[in-house]
Coordinates of C-alpha atoms and ligand atoms in Angstrom, one line a residue:
M1 CA 9.6 30.3 -111.8
C2 CA 11.1 32.1 -108.8
G3 CA 10.1 31.0 -105.3
I4 CA 8.6 33.1 -102.5
V5 CA 8.4 32.5 -98.8
G6 CA 7.2 34.4 -95.8
Y7 CA 7.0 33.9 -92.1
T8 CA 5.5 35.8 -89.2
G9 CA 5.5 34.5 -85.6
S10 CA 7.6 34.3 -82.5
S11 CA 10.8 33.0 -83.9
Q12 CA 13.6 34.8 -85.7
A13 CA 12.4 35.1 -89.3
A14 CA 15.6 35.2 -91.4
P15 CA 16.8 31.7 -90.7
I16 CA 13.3 30.3 -91.5
L17 CA 13.1 32.3 -94.7
L18 CA 16.6 31.1 -95.9
D19 CA 15.7 27.6 -94.9
G20 CA 12.5 27.9 -97.0
L21 CA 14.3 29.5 -99.9
E22 CA 16.8 26.6 -100.0
K23 CA 13.9 24.2 -100.6
L24 CA 12.6 26.5 -103.3
E25 CA 15.9 27.0 -105.1
Y26 CA 14.8 24.5 -107.7
R27 CA 12.4 27.2 -108.9
G28 CA 15.2 29.7 -109.7
Y29 CA 18.7 30.3 -108.5
D30 CA 20.3 33.3 -110.1
S31 CA 19.8 35.7 -107.1
A32 CA 18.0 35.8 -103.8
G33 CA 16.8 38.2 -101.1
I34 CA 14.9 38.7 -97.9
A35 CA 13.1 41.6 -96.2
V36 CA 12.5 41.5 -92.5
F37 CA 10.8 44.0 -90.1
S38 CA 13.9 45.1 -88.3
K39 CA 14.0 45.6 -84.5
K40 CA 16.5 48.3 -84.7
K41 CA 14.1 51.2 -83.8
K42 CA 11.1 50.1 -81.8
S43 CA 9.2 53.3 -82.1
E44 CA 9.7 53.6 -85.8
P45 CA 9.3 50.3 -87.7
S46 CA 11.6 49.8 -90.6
I47 CA 12.2 47.0 -93.1
E48 CA 15.7 45.6 -93.6
V49 CA 16.3 44.3 -97.1
I50 CA 19.3 42.1 -98.0
K51 CA 19.9 40.8 -101.5
A52 CA 22.6 38.9 -103.3
K53 CA 23.4 37.9 -106.8
G54 CA 24.2 34.2 -107.4
R55 CA 23.2 31.1 -105.5
L56 CA 21.5 31.3 -102.2
K57 CA 24.7 30.3 -100.3
V58 CA 25.9 33.9 -100.9
L59 CA 22.9 35.2 -98.9
F60 CA 23.5 32.6 -96.2
E61 CA 27.1 33.8 -95.9
M62 CA 26.2 37.5 -95.9
T63 CA 23.7 37.0 -93.0
D64 CA 25.4 34.2 -91.0
S65 CA 22.7 31.8 -92.1
G66 CA 20.1 34.5 -91.2
K67 CA 21.3 34.8 -87.6
S68 CA 22.5 38.4 -88.1
V69 CA 19.1 39.6 -89.2
K70 CA 16.9 40.3 -86.3
G71 CA 13.1 40.4 -86.5
T72 CA 10.3 37.9 -86.5
C73 CA 8.4 38.8 -89.6
G74 CA 9.7 38.8 -93.2
I75 CA 9.5 37.6 -96.8
G76 CA 12.1 36.0 -99.1
H77 CA 12.6 35.3 -102.8
T78 CA 14.8 33.2 -105.0
R79 CA 14.9 34.4 -108.6
W80 CA 14.9 33.0 -112.1
A81 CA 15.4 36.2 -114.1
T82 CA 12.7 37.2 -116.7
H83 CA 12.8 41.0 -116.7
G84 CA 16.3 42.3 -116.2
E85 CA 19.5 40.4 -115.9
P86 CA 20.5 38.6 -112.6
S87 CA 21.8 41.4 -110.4
V88 CA 21.4 42.8 -106.9
V89 CA 19.2 45.6 -108.1
N90 CA 16.9 43.3 -110.1
S91 CA 16.6 40.7 -107.4
H92 CA 13.7 40.8 -105.0
P93 CA 12.4 42.1 -102.6
Q94 CA 11.6 45.1 -104.7
Y95 CA 10.3 48.2 -103.0
A96 CA 8.9 51.7 -103.5
K97 CA 10.8 54.7 -102.2
D98 CA 11.5 54.6 -98.4
K99 CA 10.5 50.9 -98.4
R100 CA 6.9 51.9 -97.5
V101 CA 5.9 48.8 -99.4
V102 CA 8.2 45.8 -100.0
V103 CA 7.3 42.9 -102.3
V104 CA 8.4 39.6 -103.6
H105 CA 6.9 38.2 -106.7
N106 CA 6.7 35.0 -108.7
G107 CA 5.1 35.4 -112.1
I108 CA 5.0 38.1 -114.8
I109 CA 3.1 41.4 -114.9
E110 CA 2.3 41.5 -118.6
N111 CA 1.2 45.2 -118.8
Y112 CA 4.2 46.4 -116.7
Q113 CA 5.6 48.6 -119.5
E114 CA 2.5 50.6 -119.9
L115 CA 2.0 50.9 -116.1
K116 CA 5.7 51.9 -115.7
E117 CA 5.4 54.6 -118.3
R118 CA 2.3 56.0 -116.6
L119 CA 4.0 55.9 -113.2
M120 CA 7.1 57.6 -114.6
R121 CA 5.1 60.4 -116.1
D122 CA 3.7 60.9 -112.6
G123 CA 7.3 61.3 -111.2
C124 CA 8.0 57.8 -110.0
E125 CA 11.6 56.7 -110.2
F126 CA 12.5 53.2 -111.1
V127 CA 15.8 51.6 -110.2
S128 CA 15.4 48.1 -111.6
A129 CA 14.4 46.5 -114.9
T130 CA 11.9 44.2 -113.2
D131 CA 8.2 44.1 -113.8
T132 CA 7.8 43.6 -110.0
E133 CA 9.0 47.1 -109.2
V134 CA 5.8 48.4 -110.8
V135 CA 3.8 46.4 -108.3
A136 CA 5.7 48.0 -105.4
H137 CA 5.1 51.5 -106.8
L138 CA 1.4 50.9 -107.5
L139 CA 0.8 49.5 -104.1
D140 CA 2.6 52.4 -102.6
R141 CA 0.3 54.7 -104.5
Y142 CA -2.9 52.9 -103.6
Y143 CA -2.0 52.4 -100.0
D144 CA -3.8 54.6 -97.6
S145 CA -3.9 52.6 -94.3
D146 CA -5.9 49.7 -95.7
P147 CA -3.6 47.0 -97.2
I148 CA -6.5 44.9 -98.5
D149 CA -8.0 47.8 -100.4
A150 CA -4.6 48.6 -101.9
I151 CA -4.1 45.0 -103.1
S152 CA -7.6 44.8 -104.5
K153 CA -7.0 48.0 -106.5
L154 CA -3.7 46.5 -107.7
M155 CA -5.5 43.4 -108.9
Y156 CA -7.8 45.6 -111.1
H157 CA -4.8 47.2 -112.8
V158 CA -2.3 44.5 -113.4
R159 CA -2.5 41.8 -116.0
G160 CA -0.5 38.6 -115.9
S161 CA 0.4 36.1 -113.3
Y162 CA 1.5 36.7 -109.8
A163 CA 2.1 35.2 -106.4
L164 CA 3.0 38.2 -104.2
G165 CA 4.3 38.5 -100.7
I166 CA 4.0 42.0 -99.4
L167 CA 5.1 44.0 -96.3
F168 CA 3.7 47.4 -95.5
Q169 CA 6.2 49.3 -93.4
D170 CA 3.6 50.7 -90.9
R171 CA 2.2 47.2 -90.4
P172 CA 5.0 45.3 -88.5
G173 CA 4.3 41.7 -87.9
E174 CA 1.9 41.4 -90.8
I175 CA 2.4 39.7 -94.2
Y176 CA 0.0 40.2 -97.1
A177 CA -0.2 37.8 -100.0
V178 CA -2.2 37.3 -103.2
R179 CA -2.1 35.0 -106.2
K180 CA -3.3 34.8 -109.7
D181 CA -2.0 31.9 -111.9
S182 CA 1.2 31.4 -109.9
P183 CA 1.3 29.0 -107.0
L184 CA 0.9 30.1 -103.4
I185 CA 0.2 28.2 -100.2
V186 CA -0.3 29.3 -96.6
G187 CA 0.8 27.3 -93.6
R188 CA -0.1 27.7 -90.0
S189 CA 1.5 26.5 -86.7
S190 CA 1.4 27.4 -83.1
G191 CA 4.8 29.2 -83.6
G192 CA 3.7 31.4 -86.5
N193 CA 2.2 31.5 -90.0
F194 CA 3.8 31.1 -93.4
I195 CA 3.4 31.7 -97.1
A196 CA 5.3 29.8 -99.8
S197 CA 5.4 28.9 -103.4
D198 CA 5.5 25.2 -102.6
V199 CA 5.0 22.9 -99.6
P200 CA 8.7 21.7 -99.0
A201 CA 9.6 25.3 -98.1
I202 CA 7.6 25.1 -94.9
L203 CA 7.2 21.4 -94.2
K204 CA 9.8 21.5 -91.5
Y205 CA 7.5 23.8 -89.5
T206 CA 4.0 22.7 -90.4
R207 CA 1.9 20.2 -92.3
D208 CA -1.3 22.3 -91.8
V209 CA -1.5 23.9 -95.2
C210 CA -4.1 25.8 -97.3
F211 CA -3.7 25.9 -101.1
I212 CA -4.7 29.4 -102.1
E213 CA -7.1 29.8 -105.0
N214 CA -6.7 32.4 -107.8
Q215 CA -7.5 36.0 -106.9
V216 CA -7.5 35.4 -103.1
I217 CA -5.8 37.9 -100.8
V218 CA -4.4 36.7 -97.5
R219 CA -3.5 38.6 -94.4
L220 CA -1.2 36.9 -91.9
T221 CA -0.1 37.8 -88.4
G222 CA 1.8 35.5 -86.0
K223 CA -1.6 34.4 -84.6
D224 CA -4.2 34.9 -87.3
I225 CA -4.8 34.2 -91.0
Q226 CA -7.6 35.9 -92.9
F227 CA -8.7 35.5 -96.6
F228 CA -10.4 38.0 -98.8
D229 CA -11.7 38.1 -102.3
V230 CA -10.9 40.8 -104.8
D231 CA -13.9 42.9 -103.5
K232 CA -12.5 42.7 -100.0
A233 CA -15.2 40.3 -98.6
E234 CA -13.8 37.9 -96.1
L235 CA -13.7 34.2 -97.1
K236 CA -13.5 30.9 -95.3
K237 CA -10.8 28.5 -96.4
E238 CA -10.1 24.8 -95.6
F239 CA -6.7 23.6 -94.5
T240 CA -5.4 20.2 -95.4
Q241 CA -2.8 18.0 -93.7
I242 CA 0.3 17.2 -95.8
Q243 CA 0.8 13.5 -95.6
W244 CA 4.4 13.1 -96.9
D245 CA 7.3 14.1 -94.7
T246 CA 10.4 16.3 -95.0
E247 CA 12.7 13.4 -95.8
A248 CA 10.9 13.1 -99.1
A249 CA 12.3 16.5 -100.0
E250 CA 15.8 15.9 -98.6
K251 CA 18.8 14.2 -100.4
G252 CA 18.9 11.3 -97.9
G253 CA 22.6 10.4 -98.5
F254 CA 22.6 10.7 -102.3
K255 CA 25.0 13.1 -103.9
H256 CA 22.2 14.7 -105.9
F257 CA 18.4 14.9 -105.8
M258 CA 18.4 13.6 -109.4
L259 CA 20.1 10.3 -108.4
K260 CA 17.9 10.0 -105.4
E261 CA 14.9 10.5 -107.5
I262 CA 16.1 8.0 -110.1
Y263 CA 16.3 5.5 -107.3
E264 CA 12.9 6.4 -106.0
Q265 CA 11.3 5.3 -109.3
P266 CA 10.4 1.7 -108.4
K267 CA 8.5 3.1 -105.4
A268 CA 6.9 6.0 -107.2
V269 CA 5.7 3.7 -110.0
R270 CA 4.4 1.2 -107.5
D271 CA 2.6 3.9 -105.5
T272 CA 1.0 5.2 -108.7
I273 CA -0.1 1.8 -110.0
S274 CA -1.1 -0.2 -106.8
P275 CA -4.0 1.9 -105.5
R276 CA -5.6 1.7 -109.0
I277 CA -5.6 -2.1 -109.1
K278 CA -8.6 -3.7 -107.5
D279 CA -9.1 -7.5 -107.7
G280 CA -6.7 -7.7 -110.6
K281 CA -8.5 -5.0 -112.6
V282 CA -7.7 -1.3 -113.3
N283 CA -10.1 0.9 -111.4
L284 CA -10.1 4.6 -112.1
E285 CA -13.3 5.6 -110.4
E286 CA -11.5 8.6 -109.0
L287 CA -11.7 10.2 -112.4
N288 CA -15.5 10.4 -112.3
L289 CA -15.8 9.4 -115.9
S290 CA -18.8 7.1 -116.5
Q291 CA -18.6 4.1 -118.8
E292 CA -20.8 6.0 -121.2
E293 CA -18.5 9.0 -121.2
L294 CA -15.5 6.7 -121.7
S295 CA -17.0 4.8 -124.6
S296 CA -18.2 8.0 -126.2
I297 CA -14.7 9.4 -126.6
R298 CA -13.8 9.5 -130.2
R299 CA -10.4 11.2 -130.1
I300 CA -7.8 12.2 -127.6
Q301 CA -5.8 15.5 -127.6
M302 CA -2.8 15.5 -125.4
V303 CA -0.9 18.6 -124.4
A304 CA 2.1 19.2 -122.2
C305 CA 5.6 20.7 -122.1
G306 CA 9.1 19.3 -121.7
S307 CA 9.4 15.8 -120.6
A308 CA 5.6 15.5 -120.0
Y309 CA 5.3 16.2 -123.7
H310 CA 7.4 13.1 -124.3
V311 CA 5.1 11.1 -122.2
C312 CA 2.3 12.3 -124.5
M313 CA 4.4 11.1 -127.5
T314 CA 4.7 7.7 -125.9
A315 CA 1.0 7.7 -125.1
R316 CA 0.2 8.3 -128.7
Y317 CA 2.0 5.3 -130.0
M318 CA 0.8 3.2 -127.1
M319 CA -2.8 4.2 -127.1
E320 CA -3.3 4.2 -130.9
E321 CA -2.1 0.6 -131.0
L322 CA -3.8 -0.7 -127.9
V323 CA -7.0 1.4 -127.9
R324 CA -7.3 2.1 -131.6
I325 CA -8.3 5.7 -130.9
P326 CA -6.8 8.7 -132.7
V327 CA -4.4 10.5 -130.4
D328 CA -3.1 14.0 -131.2
V329 CA -0.2 15.5 -129.3
D330 CA 0.7 19.1 -129.0
L331 CA 3.2 21.2 -127.1
A332 CA 1.1 23.3 -124.8
S333 CA 2.8 26.5 -125.9
E334 CA 1.7 25.8 -129.5
F335 CA -1.8 24.4 -128.7
R336 CA -2.8 27.5 -126.8
Y337 CA -2.3 29.8 -129.8
R338 CA -2.9 27.6 -132.8
K339 CA -6.7 28.0 -132.6
P340 CA -7.2 24.3 -132.4
V341 CA -10.1 22.6 -134.1
L342 CA -11.2 19.8 -131.8
E343 CA -13.9 17.3 -132.9
E344 CA -16.8 16.6 -130.6
N345 CA -16.2 14.0 -128.0
T346 CA -12.5 14.7 -127.9
L347 CA -11.0 14.1 -124.4
V348 CA -8.2 16.5 -123.7
I349 CA -5.4 15.2 -121.5
V350 CA -3.0 17.6 -119.9
I351 CA 0.1 16.2 -118.3
S352 CA 2.1 18.2 -115.8
Q353 CA 4.3 17.3 -112.9
S354 CA 4.0 20.7 -111.2
G355 CA 0.5 21.4 -112.2
E356 CA 1.6 25.0 -112.6
T357 CA 3.3 25.2 -116.0
A358 CA 1.9 28.4 -117.5
D359 CA 1.5 27.1 -121.0
S360 CA -0.1 23.8 -119.9
L361 CA -2.5 25.7 -117.7
A362 CA -3.4 28.0 -120.6
A363 CA -3.9 25.0 -122.9
L364 CA -6.3 23.5 -120.3
R365 CA -8.3 26.7 -120.2
E366 CA -8.4 26.9 -124.0
A367 CA -9.7 23.3 -124.2
K368 CA -12.4 24.1 -121.6
K369 CA -13.4 27.2 -123.4
L370 CA -13.9 25.1 -126.5
G371 CA -16.3 23.0 -124.4
H372 CA -14.1 19.9 -123.9
K373 CA -13.6 17.8 -120.8
V374 CA -10.1 18.0 -119.5
L375 CA -8.4 15.2 -117.7
A376 CA -5.2 16.2 -115.9
V377 CA -2.3 13.9 -115.0
V378 CA -0.6 15.9 -112.2
N379 CA 1.8 15.2 -109.4
V380 CA 1.3 18.2 -107.1
V381 CA -1.9 18.0 -105.2
G382 CA -4.0 21.2 -105.1
S383 CA -2.0 22.8 -108.0
S384 CA -3.7 25.0 -110.5
I385 CA -4.1 22.4 -113.2
A386 CA -5.4 19.9 -110.8
R387 CA -8.0 22.4 -109.6
E388 CA -9.2 23.5 -112.9
A389 CA -9.4 20.1 -114.7
D390 CA -12.6 18.2 -114.8
S391 CA -10.9 15.0 -113.7
V392 CA -7.5 14.5 -112.0
F393 CA -5.2 11.5 -112.1
Y394 CA -2.6 12.1 -109.4
T395 CA 0.8 10.5 -110.0
W396 CA 2.1 9.6 -106.6
A397 CA 5.8 10.5 -107.3
G398 CA 6.2 12.6 -104.1
P399 CA 8.1 15.9 -104.3
E400 CA 10.5 16.1 -107.2
I401 CA 13.3 18.6 -106.5
S402 CA 15.9 18.0 -109.3
V403 CA 15.1 20.2 -112.3
A404 CA 15.5 17.3 -114.6
T405 CA 12.5 15.1 -114.1
T406 CA 12.9 11.4 -113.6
K407 CA 10.4 9.9 -111.2
A408 CA 7.6 12.1 -112.2
Y409 CA 8.2 11.1 -115.8
S410 CA 8.0 7.4 -114.9
T411 CA 4.8 7.8 -112.9
Q412 CA 3.2 9.8 -115.8
L413 CA 4.0 6.8 -118.1
A414 CA 2.3 4.5 -115.6
A415 CA -0.7 6.8 -115.5
V416 CA -0.9 6.7 -119.3
Y417 CA -0.8 2.9 -119.3
L418 CA -3.6 2.7 -116.8
L419 CA -5.7 5.2 -118.8
A420 CA -5.0 3.2 -121.9
I421 CA -6.3 0.0 -120.3
V422 CA -9.5 1.7 -119.1
L423 CA -10.1 3.3 -122.4
G424 CA -9.3 0.0 -124.2
K425 CA -11.8 -1.8 -122.1
A426 CA -14.5 0.8 -122.6
R427 CA -14.0 0.6 -126.4
G428 CA -14.0 -3.2 -126.4
M429 CA -10.3 -3.4 -127.5
V430 CA -9.0 -4.9 -124.3
D431 CA -10.7 -8.0 -123.0
E432 CA -10.4 -9.5 -119.5
Q433 CA -7.5 -11.7 -120.3
A434 CA -5.5 -8.9 -121.9
E435 CA -6.3 -6.7 -118.9
A436 CA -5.1 -9.4 -116.5
E437 CA -1.9 -9.9 -118.4
M438 CA -1.2 -6.2 -118.6
V439 CA -2.0 -5.6 -114.9
E440 CA 0.4 -8.4 -113.9
E441 CA 3.1 -6.9 -116.1
L442 CA 2.5 -3.4 -114.8
Q443 CA 3.0 -4.7 -111.2
R444 CA 6.3 -6.2 -112.2
L445 CA 7.7 -2.9 -113.7
P446 CA 9.1 -1.6 -110.3
E447 CA 11.1 -4.7 -109.7
K448 CA 12.5 -4.6 -113.3
I449 CA 13.5 -0.9 -112.8
E450 CA 15.3 -2.0 -109.7
R451 CA 17.2 -4.6 -111.7
I452 CA 18.4 -1.9 -114.1
L453 CA 19.5 0.3 -111.3
E454 CA 21.7 -2.5 -110.0
E455 CA 23.7 -2.3 -113.2
K456 CA 24.4 1.4 -112.9
E457 CA 28.2 1.0 -112.8
R458 CA 28.3 -0.2 -116.5
I459 CA 26.4 2.9 -117.5
Q460 CA 28.7 5.1 -115.3
W461 CA 31.8 3.6 -116.9
F462 CA 30.4 4.3 -120.4
A463 CA 29.2 7.8 -119.5
N464 CA 32.7 8.7 -118.4
K465 CA 34.1 7.8 -121.8
F466 CA 31.7 10.3 -123.5
S467 CA 31.5 13.2 -121.0
H468 CA 33.6 15.4 -123.3
S469 CA 31.4 14.8 -126.4
K470 CA 30.3 17.8 -128.4
D471 CA 27.2 16.2 -130.0
I472 CA 25.3 13.1 -129.1
F473 CA 22.4 11.7 -131.2
F474 CA 19.5 9.5 -130.1
I475 CA 17.6 7.4 -132.6
G476 CA 14.5 5.2 -132.3
R477 CA 11.4 4.2 -134.1
G478 CA 7.8 4.3 -132.8
L479 CA 7.7 4.1 -129.0
D480 CA 11.5 4.1 -129.0
Y481 CA 11.5 7.4 -130.8
A482 CA 9.5 8.9 -127.9
S483 CA 12.0 7.5 -125.4
S484 CA 14.9 8.9 -127.5
L485 CA 13.4 12.3 -127.2
E486 CA 13.4 12.0 -123.5
G487 CA 16.9 10.6 -123.4
S488 CA 18.2 13.4 -125.5
L489 CA 16.5 16.1 -123.5
K490 CA 17.8 14.7 -120.2
L491 CA 21.3 14.7 -121.5
K492 CA 21.3 18.2 -122.9
E493 CA 19.6 19.8 -120.0
I494 CA 22.1 18.7 -117.4
S495 CA 25.3 18.0 -119.4
Y496 CA 25.1 21.0 -121.8
I497 CA 26.1 18.7 -124.6
H498 CA 24.3 19.4 -127.9
S499 CA 22.0 16.5 -128.5
E500 CA 19.2 15.7 -130.9
A501 CA 16.7 12.8 -131.1
Y502 CA 15.6 11.6 -134.4
A503 CA 13.0 9.2 -135.7
A504 CA 15.6 6.9 -137.1
G505 CA 14.0 6.8 -140.5
E506 CA 14.2 10.5 -140.8
L507 CA 17.9 10.7 -140.2
K508 CA 18.7 10.3 -143.8
H509 CA 16.8 13.5 -144.7
G510 CA 19.6 15.8 -143.5
T511 CA 20.9 15.0 -140.0
I512 CA 23.0 12.2 -141.1
S513 CA 25.4 14.8 -142.6
L514 CA 26.4 15.7 -139.1
I515 CA 27.7 12.2 -138.3
E516 CA 31.4 12.2 -138.0
D517 CA 34.1 10.0 -136.7
G518 CA 33.6 9.1 -133.0
I519 CA 30.2 10.8 -132.6
L520 CA 28.1 8.9 -130.2
V521 CA 24.7 7.7 -131.5
V522 CA 22.4 6.0 -129.1
G523 CA 20.0 3.6 -130.8
V524 CA 17.0 2.6 -128.7
A525 CA 15.4 -0.6 -129.9
T526 CA 12.7 -2.4 -128.0
Q527 CA 10.0 -2.9 -130.6
S528 CA 10.4 -6.2 -132.4
E529 CA 8.5 -5.1 -135.5
L530 CA 10.9 -2.2 -135.9
F531 CA 14.1 -3.8 -134.6
E532 CA 15.7 -4.8 -137.9
K533 CA 14.9 -1.4 -139.3
L534 CA 16.6 0.3 -136.4
I535 CA 19.6 -2.0 -136.7
S536 CA 19.9 -0.9 -140.4
N537 CA 19.9 2.8 -139.3
M538 CA 22.6 2.0 -136.7
V539 CA 24.7 0.4 -139.4
E540 CA 24.2 3.5 -141.6
V541 CA 25.6 5.8 -138.9
K542 CA 28.3 3.4 -137.9
S543 CA 29.6 3.2 -141.4
R544 CA 29.9 7.0 -141.3
G545 CA 32.1 6.8 -138.3
A546 CA 29.7 7.0 -135.4
Y547 CA 30.3 5.1 -132.2
V548 CA 27.1 3.3 -131.5
L549 CA 25.5 2.5 -128.2
G550 CA 22.5 0.1 -128.3
V551 CA 19.8 0.1 -125.7
T552 CA 17.5 -2.9 -126.0
S553 CA 15.8 -5.7 -124.1
Y554 CA 17.5 -8.9 -123.0
G555 CA 17.2 -11.4 -125.7
N556 CA 18.0 -9.0 -128.6
Y557 CA 21.6 -10.1 -128.6
N558 CA 22.1 -9.5 -132.3
M559 CA 22.3 -5.8 -131.3
E560 CA 25.9 -6.6 -130.5
D561 CA 26.6 -7.3 -134.1
V562 CA 26.4 -3.6 -134.8
A563 CA 26.6 -1.7 -131.5
N564 CA 30.0 -0.9 -130.1
Y565 CA 28.5 -1.1 -126.6
T566 CA 25.1 -2.5 -125.5
I567 CA 22.9 -1.9 -122.5
Y568 CA 20.1 -4.4 -121.9
V569 CA 17.0 -3.9 -119.9
P570 CA 14.7 -6.6 -118.7
K571 CA 12.0 -7.8 -121.1
T572 CA 8.5 -6.5 -120.6
M573 CA 5.4 -6.2 -122.8
E574 CA 6.6 -4.0 -125.7
C575 CA 3.9 -1.4 -125.0
F576 CA 5.5 -0.7 -121.6
A577 CA 9.1 -0.7 -122.7
A578 CA 9.5 3.1 -122.4
S579 CA 9.4 2.7 -118.6
L580 CA 12.5 0.5 -118.7
V581 CA 14.7 2.1 -121.4
V582 CA 14.3 5.5 -119.9
I583 CA 16.2 4.4 -116.8
P584 CA 19.6 3.8 -118.5
L585 CA 19.1 7.0 -120.5
Q586 CA 18.5 9.0 -117.3
L587 CA 21.6 7.4 -115.7
L588 CA 23.7 8.2 -118.8
A589 CA 22.7 11.8 -118.6
Y590 CA 23.4 11.9 -114.9
Y591 CA 26.8 10.4 -115.1
V592 CA 27.9 12.4 -118.1
A593 CA 27.0 15.6 -116.2
L594 CA 28.6 14.3 -113.0
G595 CA 31.8 13.5 -115.1
K596 CA 31.8 17.1 -116.3
G597 CA 31.6 18.3 -112.7
L598 CA 28.3 20.2 -113.3
D599 CA 25.6 21.2 -110.9
V600 CA 23.3 18.3 -111.8
D601 CA 20.2 19.4 -109.8
K602 CA 20.3 23.0 -110.9
P603 CA 21.4 23.2 -114.5
R604 CA 22.1 26.7 -115.9
N605 CA 19.2 28.8 -117.3
L606 CA 16.6 26.3 -116.3
A607 CA 14.0 26.1 -113.6
K608 CA 11.8 23.3 -112.5
S609 CA 8.5 25.0 -112.5
V610 CA 8.0 27.2 -115.6
T611 CA 5.2 29.5 -114.5
V612 CA 5.9 32.0 -117.3
E613 CA 5.3 31.7 -121.0
Ligands
LIG701 C1 10.4 22.2 -117.0 C2 11.1 21.1 -116.3 C3 10.8 19.8 -117.0 C4 9.3 19.6 -117.2 C5 8.7 20.8 -117.9 C6 7.1 20.7 -117.8 O1 11.1 22.5 -118.2 O2 12.5 21.3 -116.2 O3 11.4 18.7 -116.3 O4 9.1 18.4 -117.9 O5 9.0 22.0 -117.2 O6 6.8 20.8 -116.4 P1 5.5 20.2 -115.7 O7 5.6 20.6 -114.3 O8 4.3 20.8 -116.5 O9 5.5 18.7 -116.0

């Protein structure tokens, strides 16, 4: 979490830094700060540090959008507090005495306590509660006119994850950066060079970007960029051209990124599916998995966090039925520590939008350590998970800014469907005709999503009625249970309404005692085999006073016999239904949060990219 940015070149730095931080605010937004080599005294370089608690707009106001801060080289940070409450003193940049070394940090220094105690015994004074201040003091201690040497020493002493932007006071015009397990990119342009946690921060200025690998140190001046390894040997690095444009990361007339991203789903799903269909067949050659490898897979272990975990849940139901292969699903934070026992020929699939989620990355490494192949379904090109996996399936959702994921989720579902078809074929469970029918239906999904979006007013009207609820429950069976989990998460993360999702059959084992008069229960029912059973569960809650919203496919009109209100989605193959029912659930969450006047894109306490445990 936290976003860092840096610029050195011929233009005024502060407006560029603030501009970049604005694009990174999704990573954290409880405080922010910048540090710029000031031009006040030419003979004696000094670094001006400005920090503010609260949203970035406070820093914008304090600095007249950066215009009042002179200087052409600086670093910036937007924070999601881990060590120490959100406050000016805990916000970054952090620095050692006299600002000889100034740093911004994304990540966590795990041994900071031990390092801090040692530094304090040696007389070092700390002012903040952050782990980052330790980095500033250590660098200050190791620095003796050679920044690369100081950073390399630092790397041998700190444990944990970090992307650091560093200024050394006696090196005006120079930025140093280094990463381990937290994202960092470098950008170059004729007007100057950049560092950032993510591409949108600098896309306005350059498309020429290098994704920095772990344990690489970077030195930037306005004209030059050099890379070094931990032993200070210089490295050569490739730059790539970013293909998508800034508009993809702007609101484009929508009130919120979330709504814009909900509307981008037809395109995102199409972009993810289309390139993988060749002559009416699914082609996943990009994964570099041979037919032998595919058919030798005996079990699938899926791991992820948050919404991506719900995609895994969907995949389990879908793949076990279609491919007849056992699928285990784990939360990455549990998998990494539960000492998993994986059978031989288990394919591990890690799903992650950002490709940087700390627990998912650790789960990937754990699986590789155990000798298993890892296939990653990732949205961000060049991200850590993408780089470390054996095969990568890129979802082409484009940049997702809103903290609550929507389009990335939909493309992950599409990825899982394509994988299921390929695995099903390799195992002889999907024949040519079945493949052709599924491919045809997959290609129709975007247009069906569009049709649901056309009916958004009905959902908005309904959402307004329930925006003051205290509790909302979601129930479903099978695939619909997985969709319920996602609907419930979406709602609680942005509306702050307590919500739970239950496998409908499990409700009787305790949770039904929470049902009271007027409580909203959303019943998701798209699976014909389970439809009647779900209807019975809806009757059970309704007879205890619940107000029941049914979400089902056109044709299932007997839903109206029990539901107080029904939302229909177009019919599709039942194995793909999750892609359609999730749309009204996303819209419901969005409009409830909107009705409550909340900051939809930046819900409290959350961050989009969770790069800490
Ligand atoms: C955060 C986001 C969620 C996301 C989860 C996993 O909690 O708010 O939307 O599902 O992280 O992120 P990943 O990038 O690994 O998909």
